[in-house]
Amino acid sequence: MSVNPQAPLLNIANALTVLRIVLVPVFIALLVIDAESSGAGALQPLESGEGLWRWAAAVVFFAAMVTDAVDGDVARKRNLITDFGKIADPIADKLLIGAALVMLSLLGELPWLVTILILIREIGITVLRFVMLRTQVMPASRGGKLKTLLQTAGLQLMLLPLAVIAGWLADVAFWIMMAALVVTVVTGIDYLVQALRLRRAAKGAH
């Protein structure tokens, strides 16, 4: 994905990326308000007027993930790929996913071990790709799309007031997150292997 030097910094793709970043504190605030109004981690029935903040947080998360799906397509189709977009887009993704993971762990709904392992992988590989970007482009991991899909689906389900909808969905959400954890770790190892191969190839070329 090459940068278009003629693409203006202020374009629709970059605007969507910035919007996703702006939505992160809004998302966090909604979860905090919900926790304070109903008790941390508690899911109250909608009939009592509680749980609406949790629904709002889930909607904001969904809207933010939609911008993630749209901004890349818009940038490619309209040739609006910029240096800012290439840096800001993955950062926006990690901020949103990271916020959801940490908040769910703070609420006692997701084991901290899952959050810590996913965050270590996401932050570590993002830094690695930025470092490698100076000399070489690392191709996307083979399981990258599956990893993102599982993380997004699992977090979206966990963010819903599942006790209001159907209790069994909580189990489904948990096991999707477990699958996401496995794929996240495996793809992280795959990235490290790719980086080592690229480094060896570069040394061999010299």
Coordinates of C-alpha atoms in Angstrom, one line a residue:
M1 CA 0.0 0.0 0.0
S2 CA 2.0 2.9 -1.3
V3 CA 1.6 6.5 -0.1
N4 CA 0.1 9.1 -2.5
P5 CA 2.2 12.3 -2.1
Q6 CA -0.6 14.3 -3.7
A7 CA -3.3 13.1 -1.3
P8 CA -4.4 15.9 1.0
L9 CA -3.9 15.3 4.7
L10 CA -7.5 16.4 5.3
N11 CA -9.4 13.7 3.6
I12 CA -12.4 11.4 4.4
A13 CA -10.2 8.4 5.2
N14 CA -8.1 10.2 7.7
A15 CA -11.2 11.9 9.1
L16 CA -12.7 8.5 9.8
T17 CA -9.5 7.4 11.5
V18 CA -9.5 10.4 13.7
L19 CA -13.2 9.9 14.5
R20 CA -12.3 6.4 15.7
I21 CA -9.7 7.8 18.0
V22 CA -12.1 10.4 19.4
L23 CA -14.7 7.7 20.0
V24 CA -12.4 5.8 22.4
P25 CA -12.8 8.2 25.4
V26 CA -16.5 8.4 24.7
F27 CA -16.7 4.6 24.8
I28 CA -14.8 4.5 28.0
A29 CA -16.9 7.2 29.6
L30 CA -20.1 5.4 28.7
L31 CA -18.9 2.2 30.4
V32 CA -17.8 4.1 33.5
I33 CA -21.1 5.8 33.8
D34 CA -22.9 2.5 33.4
A35 CA -20.7 0.9 36.1
E36 CA -21.3 3.8 38.5
S37 CA -25.1 3.7 37.9
S38 CA -25.6 0.0 38.2
G39 CA -22.6 -1.3 40.1
A40 CA -19.3 -2.4 38.4
G41 CA -19.9 -5.4 36.2
A42 CA -23.6 -5.6 37.1
L43 CA -26.1 -6.0 34.3
Q44 CA -29.5 -4.6 35.2
P45 CA -32.8 -5.1 33.3
L46 CA -33.8 -2.4 30.9
E47 CA -37.2 -2.2 32.4
S48 CA -35.7 -0.5 35.4
G49 CA -34.2 2.1 33.2
E50 CA -30.6 0.8 33.7
G51 CA -28.4 -0.8 31.2
L52 CA -28.9 1.9 28.6
W53 CA -25.4 3.3 29.0
R54 CA -24.0 -0.2 28.4
W55 CA -26.1 -0.4 25.2
A56 CA -24.7 3.0 24.2
A57 CA -21.1 1.9 24.8
A58 CA -21.8 -1.2 22.6
V59 CA -23.2 0.9 19.8
V60 CA -20.2 3.3 20.0
F61 CA -17.8 0.4 19.8
F62 CA -19.7 -1.0 16.8
A63 CA -19.7 2.4 15.1
A64 CA -15.9 2.8 15.7
M65 CA -15.3 -0.7 14.2
V66 CA -17.3 0.3 11.1
T67 CA -15.1 3.3 10.6
D68 CA -12.1 0.8 10.7
A69 CA -13.6 -1.2 8.0
V70 CA -14.5 1.8 5.9
D71 CA -11.5 4.1 6.1
G72 CA -9.1 1.6 4.5
D73 CA -11.4 0.9 1.6
V74 CA -12.0 4.6 1.0
A75 CA -8.3 5.3 1.1
R76 CA -7.5 2.6 -1.4
K77 CA -10.4 3.3 -3.8
R78 CA -9.9 7.0 -3.8
N79 CA -6.1 6.9 -3.7
L80 CA -6.0 8.8 -0.4
I81 CA -3.3 6.8 1.3
T82 CA -1.0 9.1 3.4
D83 CA 1.8 8.7 5.9
F84 CA -0.5 10.0 8.6
G85 CA -3.1 7.4 7.7
K86 CA -0.6 4.5 7.7
I87 CA 0.5 5.5 11.2
A88 CA -2.8 6.6 12.7
D89 CA -4.9 3.8 11.5
P90 CA -3.2 0.9 13.4
I91 CA -2.9 3.2 16.4
A92 CA -6.6 3.9 16.4
D93 CA -7.3 0.2 16.1
K94 CA -5.1 -0.7 19.1
L95 CA -6.6 2.1 21.2
L96 CA -10.1 0.9 20.6
I97 CA -9.4 -2.8 21.1
G98 CA -7.2 -2.0 24.1
A99 CA -9.8 0.2 25.7
A100 CA -12.4 -2.5 25.4
L101 CA -10.1 -5.2 26.8
V102 CA -9.0 -3.1 29.8
M103 CA -12.5 -1.9 30.6
L104 CA -14.0 -5.4 30.5
S105 CA -11.2 -6.6 32.8
L106 CA -11.8 -3.7 35.2
L107 CA -15.5 -4.7 35.3
G108 CA -14.5 -8.3 36.1
E109 CA -16.0 -9.7 32.9
L110 CA -12.7 -10.7 31.2
P111 CA -9.7 -12.3 32.8
W112 CA -6.7 -10.0 33.1
L113 CA -4.5 -12.7 31.6
V114 CA -6.4 -12.5 28.4
T115 CA -6.2 -8.8 28.2
I116 CA -2.5 -8.7 29.1
L117 CA -1.5 -11.3 26.6
I118 CA -3.4 -9.7 23.7
L119 CA -2.1 -6.2 24.6
I120 CA 1.5 -7.4 24.7
R121 CA 1.1 -9.0 21.3
E122 CA -0.7 -6.1 19.7
I123 CA 1.6 -3.4 21.0
G124 CA 4.7 -5.5 20.4
I125 CA 3.9 -6.3 16.8
T126 CA 2.8 -2.8 16.0
V127 CA 6.1 -1.4 17.3
L128 CA 8.0 -4.1 15.4
R129 CA 6.2 -3.3 12.1
F130 CA 6.9 0.4 12.6
V131 CA 10.6 -0.3 13.2
M132 CA 10.7 -2.7 10.1
L133 CA 8.9 -0.1 8.0
R134 CA 12.1 2.0 7.9
T135 CA 13.8 -0.6 5.7
Q136 CA 11.3 -3.3 4.8
V137 CA 7.6 -3.8 4.5
M138 CA 6.3 -6.7 6.6
P139 CA 3.3 -8.4 4.8
A140 CA 0.1 -8.9 6.7
S141 CA 0.0 -12.0 8.8
R142 CA -1.9 -14.9 7.3
G143 CA -4.3 -15.0 10.2
G144 CA -4.5 -11.3 10.7
K145 CA -8.0 -10.9 9.4
L146 CA -9.2 -13.9 11.4
K147 CA -7.6 -12.4 14.5
T148 CA -9.3 -9.1 14.0
L149 CA -12.7 -10.7 13.3
L150 CA -12.6 -12.9 16.4
Q151 CA -11.4 -10.0 18.7
T152 CA -14.1 -7.7 17.3
A153 CA -16.9 -10.3 17.5
G154 CA -15.9 -11.4 21.0
L155 CA -15.6 -7.9 22.4
Q156 CA -18.8 -6.8 20.7
L157 CA -20.8 -9.6 22.3
M158 CA -19.2 -9.1 25.7
L159 CA -20.1 -5.4 25.6
L160 CA -23.8 -6.1 25.2
P161 CA -26.0 -6.5 28.3
L162 CA -26.1 -10.2 27.8
A163 CA -28.2 -10.9 30.8
V164 CA -30.9 -8.9 29.2
I165 CA -30.7 -10.7 25.9
A166 CA -29.8 -14.3 26.6
G167 CA -27.4 -15.6 29.3
W168 CA -26.0 -18.3 27.0
L169 CA -24.5 -15.6 24.8
A170 CA -22.0 -14.8 27.6
D171 CA -20.5 -18.3 27.2
V172 CA -20.4 -17.9 23.4
A173 CA -18.7 -14.5 23.8
F174 CA -16.1 -15.9 26.3
W175 CA -15.1 -18.8 24.0
I176 CA -14.9 -16.5 21.0
M177 CA -12.4 -14.4 23.1
M178 CA -10.5 -17.6 23.9
A179 CA -10.3 -18.4 20.2
A180 CA -9.2 -14.8 19.6
L181 CA -6.5 -15.1 22.2
V182 CA -5.1 -18.3 20.6
V183 CA -5.1 -16.8 17.0
T184 CA -3.6 -13.5 18.4
V185 CA -0.7 -15.3 20.0
V186 CA -0.1 -17.6 17.0
T187 CA -0.2 -14.7 14.5
G188 CA 2.2 -12.8 16.8
I189 CA 4.7 -15.6 16.6
D190 CA 4.2 -15.7 12.8
Y191 CA 5.1 -12.0 12.6
L192 CA 8.2 -12.6 14.7
V193 CA 9.3 -15.4 12.4
Q194 CA 8.7 -13.2 9.3
A195 CA 10.7 -10.4 10.9
L196 CA 13.7 -12.7 11.5
R197 CA 13.5 -14.1 7.9
L198 CA 13.4 -10.6 6.5
R199 CA 16.4 -9.5 8.6
R200 CA 18.4 -12.5 7.6
A201 CA 17.6 -12.0 4.0
A202 CA 18.6 -8.3 4.3
K203 CA 21.9 -9.3 5.9
G204 CA 22.5 -11.9 3.1
A205 CA 21.9 -9.3 0.4
H206 CA 24.7 -7.2 1.9

